[in-house]
């Protein structure tokens, strides 16, 4: 009996993880749509290194923008902006530096933007969404 309970709880964990990934994907899709509407040109999505991940890399005029996307269904435990702490910022900065060196763009202007989304999820779609694009959300210190 314990084996079956363990198996069921593991499946439940995987279901929750899959739901979080799906919700994250919905948030990224909404963010990309909002960025494009503001004139950003999307270069890459979900850029990963062993140091971290950047959700969206885009051009906004002369700037290469490294964009962090944050979606919250409720602000009960903080706003989307509250989740981009100093540790997360440092991971994004280091990952962006690797991207810049790898792609030979270290001499071009760069900035770190954020797309903050508050929305509910119904039938695998975002509803009642409020999207805010923050340019220069954080910077090298």
mmCIF file of C-alpha atoms in Angstrom:
data_model
loop_
_atom_site.group_PDB
_atom_site.id
_atom_site.type_symbol
_atom_site.label_atom_id
_atom_site.label_comp_id
_atom_site.label_asym_id
_atom_site.label_seq_id
_atom_site.Cartn_x
_atom_site.Cartn_y
_atom_site.Cartn_z
ATOM 1 C CA UNK A 1 0.000 0.000 0.000
ATOM 2 C CA UNK A 2 2.796 2.446 0.828
ATOM 3 C CA UNK A 3 4.317 1.961 -2.632
ATOM 4 C CA UNK A 4 1.032 2.942 -4.327
ATOM 5 C CA UNK A 5 0.651 6.010 -2.078
ATOM 6 C CA UNK A 6 4.211 7.039 -2.899
ATOM 7 C CA UNK A 7 3.580 6.557 -6.614
ATOM 8 C CA UNK A 8 0.364 8.579 -6.471
ATOM 9 C CA UNK A 9 2.003 11.444 -4.569
ATOM 10 C CA UNK A 10 4.874 11.462 -7.081
ATOM 11 C CA UNK A 11 2.396 11.711 -9.963
ATOM 12 C CA UNK A 12 0.590 14.519 -8.153
ATOM 13 C CA UNK A 13 3.913 16.384 -7.816
ATOM 14 C CA UNK A 14 4.611 15.911 -11.535
ATOM 15 C CA UNK A 15 1.108 17.168 -12.397
ATOM 16 C CA UNK A 16 1.692 20.324 -10.329
ATOM 17 C CA UNK A 17 5.112 20.793 -11.919
ATOM 18 C CA UNK A 18 3.592 20.393 -15.407
ATOM 19 C CA UNK A 19 0.858 22.901 -14.537
ATOM 20 C CA UNK A 20 3.494 25.405 -13.360
ATOM 21 C CA UNK A 21 5.459 24.932 -16.586
ATOM 22 C CA UNK A 22 2.306 25.368 -18.668
ATOM 23 C CA UNK A 23 1.365 28.513 -16.736
ATOM 24 C CA UNK A 24 4.911 29.807 -17.198
ATOM 25 C CA UNK A 25 4.647 29.186 -20.939
ATOM 26 C CA UNK A 26 1.364 31.100 -21.054
ATOM 27 C CA UNK A 27 3.073 33.981 -19.265
ATOM 28 C CA UNK A 28 5.986 33.982 -21.681
ATOM 29 C CA UNK A 29 3.643 33.942 -24.679
ATOM 30 C CA UNK A 30 1.737 36.931 -23.260
ATOM 31 C CA UNK A 31 5.021 38.722 -22.530
ATOM 32 C CA UNK A 32 6.365 38.182 -26.052
ATOM 33 C CA UNK A 33 3.105 39.459 -27.519
ATOM 34 C CA UNK A 34 3.275 42.590 -25.317
ATOM 35 C CA UNK A 35 6.953 43.169 -26.144
ATOM 36 C CA UNK A 36 6.293 42.889 -29.890
ATOM 37 C CA UNK A 37 3.406 45.332 -29.542
ATOM 38 C CA UNK A 38 5.873 47.802 -27.983
ATOM 39 C CA UNK A 39 8.274 47.371 -30.920
ATOM 40 C CA UNK A 40 10.728 44.861 -29.468
ATOM 41 C CA UNK A 41 12.198 42.329 -31.903
ATOM 42 C CA UNK A 42 12.509 38.914 -30.307
ATOM 43 C CA UNK A 43 15.932 37.322 -30.813
ATOM 44 C CA UNK A 44 15.729 34.289 -28.583
ATOM 45 C CA UNK A 45 13.590 32.667 -25.904
ATOM 46 C CA UNK A 46 14.584 30.515 -22.939
ATOM 47 C CA UNK A 47 18.335 30.989 -23.326
ATOM 48 C CA UNK A 48 19.939 28.561 -20.877
ATOM 49 C CA UNK A 49 23.435 28.058 -19.523
ATOM 50 C CA UNK A 50 24.668 26.244 -16.446
ATOM 51 C CA UNK A 51 24.629 29.641 -14.703
ATOM 52 C CA UNK A 52 20.971 30.401 -15.340
ATOM 53 C CA UNK A 53 18.229 31.187 -17.833
ATOM 54 C CA UNK A 54 16.985 34.296 -19.586
ATOM 55 C CA UNK A 55 13.330 34.152 -20.569
ATOM 56 C CA UNK A 56 13.509 36.490 -23.571
ATOM 57 C CA UNK A 57 16.335 38.222 -25.412
ATOM 58 C CA UNK A 58 15.127 41.027 -27.648
ATOM 59 C CA UNK A 59 16.194 44.192 -29.443
ATOM 60 C CA UNK A 60 14.580 47.499 -28.540
ATOM 61 C CA UNK A 61 16.112 50.087 -30.812
ATOM 62 C CA UNK A 62 19.866 49.912 -30.300
ATOM 63 C CA UNK A 63 19.556 47.965 -27.015
ATOM 64 C CA UNK A 64 19.855 44.244 -26.565
ATOM 65 C CA UNK A 65 17.383 43.528 -23.779
ATOM 66 C CA UNK A 66 17.518 40.597 -21.410
ATOM 67 C CA UNK A 67 13.961 40.186 -20.221
ATOM 68 C CA UNK A 68 12.738 38.381 -17.120
ATOM 69 C CA UNK A 69 9.070 37.362 -17.235
ATOM 70 C CA UNK A 70 7.141 36.974 -13.987
ATOM 71 C CA UNK A 71 3.533 35.865 -13.733
ATOM 72 C CA UNK A 72 1.461 35.780 -10.558
ATOM 73 C CA UNK A 73 -2.086 34.515 -10.246
ATOM 74 C CA UNK A 74 -2.437 36.351 -6.945
ATOM 75 C CA UNK A 75 -0.403 38.888 -4.984
ATOM 76 C CA UNK A 76 -1.109 37.147 -1.673
ATOM 77 C CA UNK A 77 2.578 36.268 -1.350
ATOM 78 C CA UNK A 78 4.023 39.279 -3.147
ATOM 79 C CA UNK A 79 3.864 40.895 -6.550
ATOM 80 C CA UNK A 80 5.625 39.582 -9.653
ATOM 81 C CA UNK A 81 8.354 42.187 -9.104
ATOM 82 C CA UNK A 82 8.989 40.894 -5.584
ATOM 83 C CA UNK A 83 10.151 37.569 -7.035
ATOM 84 C CA UNK A 84 13.083 39.123 -8.922
ATOM 85 C CA UNK A 85 15.388 39.261 -5.936
ATOM 86 C CA UNK A 86 19.095 40.124 -5.944
ATOM 87 C CA UNK A 87 20.116 36.488 -6.353
ATOM 88 C CA UNK A 88 17.898 36.118 -9.449
ATOM 89 C CA UNK A 89 19.229 39.390 -10.843
ATOM 90 C CA UNK A 90 22.830 38.195 -10.457
ATOM 91 C CA UNK A 91 22.052 34.927 -12.270
ATOM 92 C CA UNK A 92 20.457 36.847 -15.135
ATOM 93 C CA UNK A 93 23.383 39.286 -15.304
ATOM 94 C CA UNK A 94 25.975 36.485 -15.417
ATOM 95 C CA UNK A 95 23.985 34.597 -18.037
ATOM 96 C CA UNK A 96 23.633 37.786 -20.114
ATOM 97 C CA UNK A 97 27.393 38.360 -19.910
ATOM 98 C CA UNK A 98 27.978 34.830 -21.240
ATOM 99 C CA UNK A 99 25.484 35.477 -24.042
ATOM 100 C CA UNK A 100 27.195 38.779 -24.926
ATOM 101 C CA UNK A 101 30.654 37.193 -25.125
ATOM 102 C CA UNK A 102 29.424 34.140 -27.044
ATOM 103 C CA UNK A 103 27.603 36.348 -29.569
ATOM 104 C CA UNK A 104 30.201 39.128 -29.779
ATOM 105 C CA UNK A 105 27.819 41.875 -28.651
ATOM 106 C CA UNK A 106 29.658 43.034 -25.530
ATOM 107 C CA UNK A 107 30.285 46.454 -27.129
ATOM 108 C CA UNK A 108 26.590 47.152 -27.772
ATOM 109 C CA UNK A 109 24.219 48.810 -25.303
ATOM 110 C CA UNK A 110 22.352 46.318 -23.140
ATOM 111 C CA UNK A 111 19.722 46.507 -20.451
ATOM 112 C CA UNK A 112 17.678 44.299 -18.170
ATOM 113 C CA UNK A 113 13.921 44.590 -18.531
ATOM 114 C CA UNK A 114 11.068 42.783 -16.809
ATOM 115 C CA UNK A 115 7.573 41.876 -17.892
ATOM 116 C CA UNK A 116 5.288 41.637 -14.874
ATOM 117 C CA UNK A 117 1.995 39.843 -15.336
ATOM 118 C CA UNK A 118 -0.959 39.450 -13.023
ATOM 119 C CA UNK A 119 -3.550 37.082 -14.467
ATOM 120 C CA UNK A 120 -5.866 34.209 -13.739
ATOM 121 C CA UNK A 121 -5.639 30.947 -15.664
ATOM 122 C CA UNK A 122 -8.828 29.398 -17.019
ATOM 123 C CA UNK A 123 -9.061 26.599 -19.568
ATOM 124 C CA UNK A 124 -5.303 26.860 -20.158
ATOM 125 C CA UNK A 125 -5.597 30.555 -21.077
ATOM 126 C CA UNK A 126 -4.699 33.752 -19.268
ATOM 127 C CA UNK A 127 -7.683 35.921 -18.344
ATOM 128 C CA UNK A 128 -7.970 39.292 -16.615
ATOM 129 C CA UNK A 129 -4.340 39.888 -17.448
ATOM 130 C CA UNK A 130 -2.492 43.016 -16.438
ATOM 131 C CA UNK A 131 0.898 43.317 -18.111
ATOM 132 C CA UNK A 132 3.563 45.854 -17.257
ATOM 133 C CA UNK A 133 6.877 46.216 -19.104
ATOM 134 C CA UNK A 134 9.640 47.697 -16.944
ATOM 135 C CA UNK A 135 12.658 48.986 -18.837
ATOM 136 C CA UNK A 136 15.903 49.018 -16.831
ATOM 137 C CA UNK A 137 14.273 46.902 -14.117
ATOM 138 C CA UNK A 138 17.748 46.344 -12.664
ATOM 139 C CA UNK A 139 21.358 46.932 -13.700
ATOM 140 C CA UNK A 140 24.925 45.951 -13.059
ATOM 141 C CA UNK A 141 26.090 47.206 -9.706
#
